[in-house]
PDB file of C-alpha atoms in Angstrom:
ATOM      1  CA  MET A   1     200.509 238.886  82.281  1.00  0.00           C
ATOM      2  CA  LYS A   2     197.025 240.107  81.511  1.00  0.00           C
ATOM      3  CA  SER A   3     196.040 239.962  77.910  1.00  0.00           C
ATOM      4  CA  SER A   4     194.501 243.428  78.078  1.00  0.00           C
ATOM      5  CA  VAL A   5     196.976 246.324  77.862  1.00  0.00           C
ATOM      6  CA  ARG A   6     195.909 249.858  78.606  1.00  0.00           C
ATOM      7  CA  VAL A   7     197.952 253.033  78.567  1.00  0.00           C
ATOM      8  CA  PRO A   8     196.784 256.643  78.485  1.00  0.00           C
ATOM      9  CA  VAL A   9     195.749 256.407  74.834  1.00  0.00           C
ATOM     10  CA  GLY A  10     194.508 259.956  74.517  1.00  0.00           C
ATOM     11  CA  ALA A  11     197.782 261.452  75.682  1.00  0.00           C
ATOM     12  CA  SER A  12     199.844 258.998  73.657  1.00  0.00           C
ATOM     13  CA  ALA A  13     198.021 259.748  70.396  1.00  0.00           C
ATOM     14  CA  ALA A  14     198.297 263.467  70.930  1.00  0.00           C
ATOM     15  CA  ALA A  15     202.007 263.152  71.694  1.00  0.00           C
ATOM     16  CA  LEU A  16     202.587 261.311  68.431  1.00  0.00           C
ATOM     17  CA  LEU A  17     200.990 264.191  66.613  1.00  0.00           C
ATOM     18  CA  LEU A  18     202.653 266.972  68.592  1.00  0.00           C
ATOM     19  CA  ALA A  19     206.090 265.482  68.333  1.00  0.00           C
ATOM     20  CA  ALA A  20     206.220 266.707  64.790  1.00  0.00           C
ATOM     21  CA  GLY A  21     205.659 270.409  65.471  1.00  0.00           C
ATOM     22  CA  ALA A  22     208.756 272.455  66.407  1.00  0.00           C
ATOM     23  CA  VAL A  23     211.520 274.707  65.070  1.00  0.00           C
ATOM     24  CA  GLY A  24     214.677 276.406  66.342  1.00  0.00           C
ATOM     25  CA  CYS A  25     215.034 279.279  68.735  1.00  0.00           C
ATOM     26  CA  SER A  26     217.517 281.879  69.964  1.00  0.00           C
ATOM     27  CA  GLY A  27     217.633 285.215  71.762  1.00  0.00           C
ATOM     28  CA  GLY A  28     218.073 288.746  70.510  1.00  0.00           C
ATOM     29  CA  THR A  29     216.301 291.869  69.310  1.00  0.00           C
ATOM     30  CA  ASP A  30     214.313 292.833  66.257  1.00  0.00           C
ATOM     31  CA  GLU A  31     215.318 291.748  62.757  1.00  0.00           C
ATOM     32  CA  SER A  32     216.805 294.365  60.433  1.00  0.00           C
ATOM     33  CA  PRO A  33     214.192 297.115  59.878  1.00  0.00           C
ATOM     34  CA  GLU A  34     214.651 297.043  56.114  1.00  0.00           C
ATOM     35  CA  MET A  35     213.657 293.378  55.877  1.00  0.00           C
ATOM     36  CA  THR A  36     210.227 292.759  54.368  1.00  0.00           C
ATOM     37  CA  PRO A  37     207.820 290.329  56.105  1.00  0.00           C
ATOM     38  CA  ALA A  38     208.281 287.734  53.340  1.00  0.00           C
ATOM     39  CA  ALA A  39     212.084 288.034  53.522  1.00  0.00           C
ATOM     40  CA  ALA A  40     212.119 287.785  57.321  1.00  0.00           C
ATOM     41  CA  VAL A  41     210.048 284.617  57.268  1.00  0.00           C
ATOM     42  CA  ALA A  42     212.176 283.162  54.476  1.00  0.00           C
ATOM     43  CA  LYS A  43     215.419 283.876  56.321  1.00  0.00           C
ATOM     44  CA  ALA A  44     214.079 282.247  59.518  1.00  0.00           C
ATOM     45  CA  ALA A  45     213.067 279.225  57.485  1.00  0.00           C
ATOM     46  CA  LYS A  46     216.549 279.029  55.961  1.00  0.00           C
ATOM     47  CA  ASN A  47     218.130 279.115  59.405  1.00  0.00           C
ATOM     48  CA  THR A  48     216.237 275.986  60.443  1.00  0.00           C
ATOM     49  CA  GLU A  49     218.756 274.025  58.360  1.00  0.00           C
ATOM     50  CA  GLU A  50     221.387 274.733  61.019  1.00  0.00           C
ATOM     51  CA  ILE A  51     219.428 273.068  63.821  1.00  0.00           C
ATOM     52  CA  ASP A  52     220.917 269.943  65.375  1.00  0.00           C
ATOM     53  CA  SER A  53     218.707 269.789  68.489  1.00  0.00           C
ATOM     54  CA  ILE A  54     215.864 271.685  70.108  1.00  0.00           C
ATOM     55  CA  ARG A  55     214.029 271.971  73.424  1.00  0.00           C
ATOM     56  CA  TYR A  56     210.479 273.268  73.347  1.00  0.00           C
ATOM     57  CA  ARG A  57     207.083 273.719  75.008  1.00  0.00           C
ATOM     58  CA  MET A  58     203.728 273.142  73.366  1.00  0.00           C
ATOM     59  CA  THR A  59     200.256 274.229  74.398  1.00  0.00           C
ATOM     60  CA  GLY A  60     196.932 274.271  72.657  1.00  0.00           C
ATOM     61  CA  ARG A  61     194.195 272.051  71.311  1.00  0.00           C
ATOM     62  CA  ALA A  62     194.534 268.936  69.137  1.00  0.00           C
ATOM     63  CA  PRO A  63     191.756 267.162  67.153  1.00  0.00           C
ATOM     64  CA  GLU A  64     189.965 264.579  69.319  1.00  0.00           C
ATOM     65  CA  GLU A  65     192.336 265.012  72.273  1.00  0.00           C
ATOM     66  CA  GLY A  66     191.188 268.491  73.281  1.00  0.00           C
ATOM     67  CA  ARG A  67     193.488 270.709  75.361  1.00  0.00           C
ATOM     68  CA  VAL A  68     197.087 269.554  75.594  1.00  0.00           C
ATOM     69  CA  LYS A  69     200.377 270.682  77.018  1.00  0.00           C
ATOM     70  CA  ALA A  70     203.828 269.199  76.626  1.00  0.00           C
ATOM     71  CA  GLU A  71     207.562 269.782  77.040  1.00  0.00           C
ATOM     72  CA  ALA A  72     210.034 267.981  74.878  1.00  0.00           C
ATOM     73  CA  GLN A  73     213.605 267.806  73.670  1.00  0.00           C
ATOM     74  CA  MET A  74     214.741 266.377  70.309  1.00  0.00           C
ATOM     75  CA  ARG A  75     218.061 265.602  68.735  1.00  0.00           C
ATOM     76  CA  ILE A  76     217.890 265.747  64.935  1.00  0.00           C
ATOM     77  CA  LYS A  77     221.551 265.226  64.071  1.00  0.00           C
ATOM     78  CA  PRO A  78     223.572 263.025  63.896  1.00  0.00           C
ATOM     79  CA  THR A  79     220.941 260.495  65.049  1.00  0.00           C
ATOM     80  CA  LEU A  80     217.308 261.037  65.883  1.00  0.00           C
ATOM     81  CA  ALA A  81     216.255 260.902  69.543  1.00  0.00           C
ATOM     82  CA  MET A  82     213.307 262.483  71.382  1.00  0.00           C
ATOM     83  CA  SER A  83     211.698 262.611  74.780  1.00  0.00           C
ATOM     84  CA  MET A  84     208.372 264.227  75.591  1.00  0.00           C
ATOM     85  CA  LYS A  85     206.220 264.548  78.677  1.00  0.00           C
ATOM     86  CA  MET A  86     202.666 265.566  77.843  1.00  0.00           C
ATOM     87  CA  THR A  87     199.204 265.845  79.277  1.00  0.00           C
ATOM     88  CA  ALA A  88     195.853 265.772  77.523  1.00  0.00           C
ATOM     89  CA  LEU A  89     194.025 268.042  79.992  1.00  0.00           C
ATOM     90  CA  ASP A  90     190.580 266.846  79.063  1.00  0.00           C
ATOM     91  CA  GLN A  91     191.402 263.134  79.449  1.00  0.00           C
ATOM     92  CA  GLY A  92     191.425 263.038  83.249  1.00  0.00           C
ATOM     93  CA  ALA A  93     193.593 260.469  84.989  1.00  0.00           C
ATOM     94  CA  ASP A  94     194.426 258.749  81.636  1.00  0.00           C
ATOM     95  CA  GLY A  95     195.680 261.931  80.106  1.00  0.00           C
ATOM     96  CA  THR A  96     199.348 261.886  81.086  1.00  0.00           C
ATOM     97  CA  ALA A  97     202.072 260.050  79.197  1.00  0.00           C
ATOM     98  CA  GLU A  98     205.773 260.126  78.420  1.00  0.00           C
ATOM     99  CA  ILE A  99     207.199 259.263  75.031  1.00  0.00           C
ATOM    100  CA  ARG A 100     210.793 258.422  74.153  1.00  0.00           C
ATOM    101  CA  LEU A 101     212.221 257.749  70.703  1.00  0.00           C
ATOM    102  CA  VAL A 102     215.656 256.167  70.797  1.00  0.00           C
ATOM    103  CA  ASP A 103     217.537 253.641  68.670  1.00  0.00           C
ATOM    104  CA  LYS A 104     214.652 253.588  66.135  1.00  0.00           C
ATOM    105  CA  ALA A 105     212.176 252.402  68.759  1.00  0.00           C
ATOM    106  CA  MET A 106     209.356 254.327  70.414  1.00  0.00           C
ATOM    107  CA  TYR A 107     208.440 253.859  74.061  1.00  0.00           C
ATOM    108  CA  ILE A 108     205.185 255.077  75.631  1.00  0.00           C
ATOM    109  CA  GLY A 109     205.023 255.229  79.412  1.00  0.00           C
ATOM    110  CA  GLY A 110     201.856 255.504  81.436  1.00  0.00           C
ATOM    111  CA  GLY A 111     203.311 255.532  84.957  1.00  0.00           C
ATOM    112  CA  ALA A 112     201.739 253.782  87.897  1.00  0.00           C
ATOM    113  CA  ARG A 113     198.303 253.630  86.313  1.00  0.00           C
ATOM    114  CA  ALA A 114     199.639 251.730  83.336  1.00  0.00           C
ATOM    115  CA  ALA A 115     201.638 249.435  85.603  1.00  0.00           C
ATOM    116  CA  LYS A 116     198.388 248.234  87.252  1.00  0.00           C
ATOM    117  CA  GLU A 117     197.242 246.957  83.869  1.00  0.00           C
ATOM    118  CA  MET A 118     200.528 245.382  82.788  1.00  0.00           C
ATOM    119  CA  ASP A 119     201.717 243.412  85.820  1.00  0.00           C
ATOM    120  CA  GLY A 120     203.934 246.172  87.086  1.00  0.00           C
ATOM    121  CA  LYS A 121     205.375 247.227  83.747  1.00  0.00           C
ATOM    122  CA  SER A 122     204.731 250.878  82.894  1.00  0.00           C
ATOM    123  CA  TRP A 123     206.208 251.175  79.411  1.00  0.00           C
ATOM    124  CA  ILE A 124     205.195 249.785  75.999  1.00  0.00           C
ATOM    125  CA  LYS A 125     207.889 249.477  73.310  1.00  0.00           C
ATOM    126  CA  PHE A 126     206.975 249.871  69.614  1.00  0.00           C
ATOM    127  CA  ASP A 127     209.669 248.375  67.422  1.00  0.00           C
ATOM    128  CA  MET A 128     207.602 246.467  64.901  1.00  0.00           C
ATOM    129  CA  ALA A 129     209.867 247.024  61.953  1.00  0.00           C
ATOM    130  CA  ALA A 130     212.268 244.610  63.662  1.00  0.00           C
ATOM    131  CA  VAL A 131     209.774 241.781  63.261  1.00  0.00           C
ATOM    132  CA  GLY A 132     208.263 242.812  59.925  1.00  0.00           C
ATOM    133  CA  ALA A 133     205.063 244.262  61.298  1.00  0.00           C
ATOM    134  CA  GLU A 134     205.130 247.707  59.637  1.00  0.00           C
ATOM    135  CA  GLU A 135     201.423 247.546  58.784  1.00  0.00           C
ATOM    136  CA  GLU A 136     200.429 247.071  62.419  1.00  0.00           C
ATOM    137  CA  LEU A 137     202.749 249.887  63.405  1.00  0.00           C
ATOM    138  CA  ASN A 138     201.016 252.227  60.962  1.00  0.00           C
ATOM    139  CA  GLN A 139     197.630 251.238  62.364  1.00  0.00           C
ATOM    140  CA  LEU A 140     198.766 252.045  65.895  1.00  0.00           C
ATOM    141  CA  GLY A 141     199.873 255.545  64.979  1.00  0.00           C
ATOM    142  CA  SER A 142     203.331 254.936  63.524  1.00  0.00           C
ATOM    143  CA  ALA A 143     206.606 256.050  64.996  1.00  0.00           C
ATOM    144  CA  SER A 144     207.072 257.920  61.724  1.00  0.00           C
ATOM    145  CA  GLN A 145     204.889 260.660  63.236  1.00  0.00           C
ATOM    146  CA  ALA A 146     207.792 261.417  65.525  1.00  0.00           C
ATOM    147  CA  ASP A 147     210.788 260.947  63.243  1.00  0.00           C
ATOM    148  CA  LYS A 148     210.192 264.006  61.045  1.00  0.00           C
ATOM    149  CA  ASN A 149     212.538 266.968  61.157  1.00  0.00           C
ATOM    150  CA  PRO A 150     210.737 269.276  63.593  1.00  0.00           C
ATOM    151  CA  ALA A 151     211.971 272.365  61.807  1.00  0.00           C
ATOM    152  CA  THR A 152     209.825 271.730  58.777  1.00  0.00           C
ATOM    153  CA  GLU A 153     206.436 273.083  59.885  1.00  0.00           C
ATOM    154  CA  SER A 154     207.744 276.604  60.432  1.00  0.00           C
ATOM    155  CA  THR A 155     208.840 276.868  56.821  1.00  0.00           C
ATOM    156  CA  PHE A 156     205.230 276.520  55.670  1.00  0.00           C
ATOM    157  CA  LEU A 157     204.660 280.262  56.206  1.00  0.00           C
ATOM    158  CA  THR A 158     207.012 280.977  53.293  1.00  0.00           C
ATOM    159  CA  GLY A 159     204.238 279.618  51.053  1.00  0.00           C
ATOM    160  CA  ALA A 160     201.734 282.314  52.132  1.00  0.00           C
ATOM    161  CA  GLU A 161     200.979 285.118  49.781  1.00  0.00           C
ATOM    162  CA  ASP A 162     199.526 287.287  52.521  1.00  0.00           C
ATOM    163  CA  VAL A 163     202.442 287.401  55.020  1.00  0.00           C
ATOM    164  CA  GLU A 164     202.242 290.580  57.074  1.00  0.00           C
ATOM    165  CA  LYS A 165     203.938 292.081  60.063  1.00  0.00           C
ATOM    166  CA  VAL A 166     201.742 292.276  63.163  1.00  0.00           C
ATOM    167  CA  GLY A 167     204.092 294.103  65.502  1.00  0.00           C
ATOM    168  CA  THR A 168     206.818 293.715  68.079  1.00  0.00           C
ATOM    169  CA  GLU A 169     206.209 291.423  71.074  1.00  0.00           C
ATOM    170  CA  THR A 170     208.224 289.902  73.893  1.00  0.00           C
ATOM    171  CA  VAL A 171     208.070 286.096  74.162  1.00  0.00           C
ATOM    172  CA  ASP A 172     209.652 284.486  77.228  1.00  0.00           C
ATOM    173  CA  GLY A 173     211.747 287.571  77.768  1.00  0.00           C
ATOM    174  CA  VAL A 174     212.973 287.691  74.153  1.00  0.00           C
ATOM    175  CA  LYS A 175     212.048 290.611  71.904  1.00  0.00           C
ATOM    176  CA  THR A 176     210.503 289.306  68.671  1.00  0.00           C
ATOM    177  CA  THR A 177     208.684 290.457  65.555  1.00  0.00           C
ATOM    178  CA  HIS A 178     205.268 288.847  65.024  1.00  0.00           C
ATOM    179  CA  TYR A 179     204.205 287.830  61.489  1.00  0.00           C
ATOM    180  CA  LYS A 180     201.084 286.046  60.265  1.00  0.00           C
ATOM    181  CA  GLY A 181     199.702 284.516  57.111  1.00  0.00           C
ATOM    182  CA  THR A 182     197.503 281.780  55.611  1.00  0.00           C
ATOM    183  CA  VAL A 183     198.520 278.745  53.534  1.00  0.00           C
ATOM    184  CA  THR A 184     196.576 275.869  52.046  1.00  0.00           C
ATOM    185  CA  VAL A 185     197.872 272.296  52.161  1.00  0.00           C
ATOM    186  CA  ALA A 186     197.124 271.958  48.436  1.00  0.00           C
ATOM    187  CA  ASP A 187     199.354 274.961  47.553  1.00  0.00           C
ATOM    188  CA  LEU A 188     202.138 273.613  49.757  1.00  0.00           C
ATOM    189  CA  GLU A 189     201.940 270.311  47.924  1.00  0.00           C
ATOM    190  CA  LYS A 190     202.139 272.073  44.589  1.00  0.00           C
ATOM    191  CA  SER A 191     205.226 273.964  45.668  1.00  0.00           C
ATOM    192  CA  LEU A 192     207.153 270.776  46.503  1.00  0.00           C
ATOM    193  CA  GLY A 193     208.398 270.535  42.938  1.00  0.00           C
ATOM    194  CA  ASP A 194     210.341 273.760  43.419  1.00  0.00           C
ATOM    195  CA  GLU A 195     212.391 272.395  46.320  1.00  0.00           C
ATOM    196  CA  ASP A 196     215.543 270.341  46.412  1.00  0.00           C
ATOM    197  CA  LYS A 197     215.142 266.607  47.073  1.00  0.00           C
ATOM    198  CA  ALA A 198     215.974 266.729  50.802  1.00  0.00           C
ATOM    199  CA  THR A 199     213.623 269.661  51.478  1.00  0.00           C
ATOM    200  CA  ARG A 200     210.903 268.136  49.336  1.00  0.00           C
ATOM    201  CA  GLU A 201     210.975 264.839  51.285  1.00  0.00           C
ATOM    202  CA  LYS A 202     210.830 266.585  54.652  1.00  0.00           C
ATOM    203  CA  ARG A 203     207.923 268.787  53.647  1.00  0.00           C
ATOM    204  CA  LYS A 204     206.046 265.943  52.031  1.00  0.00           C
ATOM    205  CA  LYS A 205     206.301 263.887  55.194  1.00  0.00           C
ATOM    206  CA  SER A 206     205.044 266.729  57.350  1.00  0.00           C
ATOM    207  CA  LEU A 207     202.150 267.526  55.040  1.00  0.00           C
ATOM    208  CA  GLU A 208     200.909 263.967  55.263  1.00  0.00           C
ATOM    209  CA  GLN A 209     199.842 264.447  58.877  1.00  0.00           C
ATOM    210  CA  TYR A 210     197.628 267.396  57.999  1.00  0.00           C
ATOM    211  CA  GLU A 211     196.095 265.450  55.110  1.00  0.00           C
ATOM    212  CA  LYS A 212     195.239 262.574  57.454  1.00  0.00           C
ATOM    213  CA  MET A 213     193.621 265.023  59.903  1.00  0.00           C
ATOM    214  CA  GLY A 214     191.599 266.597  57.097  1.00  0.00           C
ATOM    215  CA  VAL A 215     193.083 270.061  57.462  1.00  0.00           C
ATOM    216  CA  ASP A 216     192.820 272.090  54.240  1.00  0.00           C
ATOM    217  CA  THR A 217     194.010 275.535  55.398  1.00  0.00           C
ATOM    218  CA  LEU A 218     196.524 276.587  58.039  1.00  0.00           C
ATOM    219  CA  THR A 219     196.519 280.007  59.663  1.00  0.00           C
ATOM    220  CA  MET A 220     200.037 280.617  60.972  1.00  0.00           C
ATOM    221  CA  ASP A 221     201.599 283.138  63.317  1.00  0.00           C
ATOM    222  CA  MET A 222     205.399 283.316  63.649  1.00  0.00           C
ATOM    223  CA  TRP A 223     207.527 285.212  66.174  1.00  0.00           C
ATOM    224  CA  ILE A 224     211.103 285.828  64.943  1.00  0.00           C
ATOM    225  CA  ASP A 225     213.928 286.979  67.230  1.00  0.00           C
ATOM    226  CA  GLY A 226     216.909 289.250  66.537  1.00  0.00           C
ATOM    227  CA  ASP A 227     219.018 286.318  65.326  1.00  0.00           C
ATOM    228  CA  ASP A 228     216.501 285.654  62.539  1.00  0.00           C
ATOM    229  CA  ARG A 229     215.291 282.445  64.125  1.00  0.00           C
ATOM    230  CA  THR A 230     211.809 281.402  65.109  1.00  0.00           C
ATOM    231  CA  LYS A 231     211.174 281.832  68.835  1.00  0.00           C
ATOM    232  CA  GLN A 232     207.547 280.767  68.677  1.00  0.00           C
ATOM    233  CA  PHE A 233     204.874 279.819  66.159  1.00  0.00           C
ATOM    234  CA  ARG A 234     201.184 278.991  66.193  1.00  0.00           C
ATOM    235  CA  MET A 235     199.233 276.835  63.728  1.00  0.00           C
ATOM    236  CA  ARG A 236     195.441 276.781  63.462  1.00  0.00           C
ATOM    237  CA  GLY A 237     193.138 274.792  61.235  1.00  0.00           C
ATOM    238  CA  GLU A 238     189.897 272.842  61.112  1.00  0.00           C
ATOM    239  CA  ALA A 239     190.352 269.054  61.052  1.00  0.00           C
ATOM    240  CA  ASP A 240     187.766 266.314  60.448  1.00  0.00           C
ATOM    241  CA  LYS A 241     187.609 265.494  64.160  1.00  0.00           C
ATOM    242  CA  GLY A 242     187.945 268.933  65.726  1.00  0.00           C
ATOM    243  CA  PRO A 243     190.015 272.107  65.739  1.00  0.00           C
ATOM    244  CA  LEU A 244     193.809 272.246  65.669  1.00  0.00           C
ATOM    245  CA  ASP A 245     195.335 275.189  67.522  1.00  0.00           C
ATOM    246  CA  MET A 246     198.873 274.609  68.660  1.00  0.00           C
ATOM    247  CA  THR A 247     201.511 277.089  69.903  1.00  0.00           C
ATOM    248  CA  ILE A 248     205.142 275.959  70.120  1.00  0.00           C
ATOM    249  CA  THR A 249     207.682 278.016  72.112  1.00  0.00           C
ATOM    250  CA  PHE A 250     211.375 277.249  71.860  1.00  0.00           C
ATOM    251  CA  LEU A 251     213.419 277.043  75.018  1.00  0.00           C
ATOM    252  CA  GLY A 252     216.771 275.854  73.792  1.00  0.00           C
ATOM    253  CA  LEU A 253     218.737 275.357  70.572  1.00  0.00           C
ATOM    254  CA  ASN A 254     221.677 273.046  69.697  1.00  0.00           C
ATOM    255  CA  GLU A 255     222.050 271.849  73.261  1.00  0.00           C
ATOM    256  CA  PRO A 256     223.189 268.315  74.178  1.00  0.00           C
ATOM    257  CA  VAL A 257     220.254 265.880  74.146  1.00  0.00           C
ATOM    258  CA  GLU A 258     220.581 262.409  75.649  1.00  0.00           C
ATOM    259  CA  VAL A 259     217.630 260.014  75.595  1.00  0.00           C
ATOM    260  CA  THR A 260     217.821 256.540  77.133  1.00  0.00           C
ATOM    261  CA  ALA A 261     215.447 253.591  76.723  1.00  0.00           C
ATOM    262  CA  PRO A 262     213.402 252.638  79.830  1.00  0.00           C
ATOM    263  CA  PRO A 263     214.690 249.608  81.835  1.00  0.00           C
ATOM    264  CA  ALA A 264     213.775 246.343  80.108  1.00  0.00           C
ATOM    265  CA  LYS A 265     212.222 245.090  83.363  1.00  0.00           C
ATOM    266  CA  ASP A 266     209.665 247.887  83.178  1.00  0.00           C
ATOM    267  CA  THR A 267     208.886 247.453  79.477  1.00  0.00           C
ATOM    268  CA  VAL A 268     206.396 245.371  77.482  1.00  0.00           C
ATOM    269  CA  ASP A 269     207.692 244.768  73.947  1.00  0.00           C
ATOM    270  CA  LEU A 270     204.577 244.920  71.786  1.00  0.00           C
ATOM    271  CA  ALA A 271     206.355 243.571  68.726  1.00  0.00           C
ATOM    272  CA  GLU A 272     207.510 240.500  70.630  1.00  0.00           C
ATOM    273  CA  MET A 273     204.038 239.971  71.970  1.00  0.00           C
ATOM    274  CA  MET A 274     202.616 240.057  68.441  1.00  0.00           C
ATOM    275  CA  LYS A 275     205.337 237.746  67.151  1.00  0.00           C
ATOM    276  CA  GLU A 276     204.562 235.211  69.870  1.00  0.00           C
ATOM    277  CA  ALA A 277     200.837 235.505  69.102  1.00  0.00           C
ATOM    278  CA  ARG A 278     201.461 234.757  65.445  1.00  0.00           C
ATOM    279  CA  GLN A 279     203.556 231.743  66.280  1.00  0.00           C
ATOM    280  CA  GLY A 280     200.886 230.510  68.665  1.00  0.00           C
TER     281      GLY A 280
END
């Protein structure tokens, strides 16, 4: 096998980032008219605790990667699993990738183009914890970017002091109420002490990705349906390496999600390769 391994890096890196950004969805009409904007946002955030699985679409712009689009499904409970097909539109032929997270291992597939670089194998497996290579895993982008509860980001709007109702809009055929507000990462970090342990850990993990990107302030838009659940949300901010502007639209909630690992014959196990290199 060739010693050089190439996959669509731009798409893969963006997918690792994007896999963390989703919340639940449902259908319906407007929320109760007496509900204040802050109360509506808080109730939608509370309802994310009921989410076991989600199916969603993402479009927008990610730092460094440029324009991206993706569709994904994720099972949160009882065990974590995820599959995502995404394209970094500004990356050309190298911009398409598929990611699967199953059995605590992450697989990145680059299709036929990757197979040309890896003696016919189109998938790379990241399972470095199994061989004690956590540091290398973190340097490569860390599967931890994909194992966060995807409901967490939507709850950030509850920390905004300027939440306001924009109006009523239809999103994918669902009537929703649109809210917006601005939050700072610093204020969100300060508020962690007011949360229970489980919520605090989830929020802390999600905030870390924005810190690493250099995002200080997030402008958020949130579209809530008649079942008091988030149908869509948008997050914008300025990162060290470019703008972040991502819109996530929810297509399914609490549906069965099955994710399988790619065939072993089509997979290069990066952890095993590194283990053999160390022994050599």
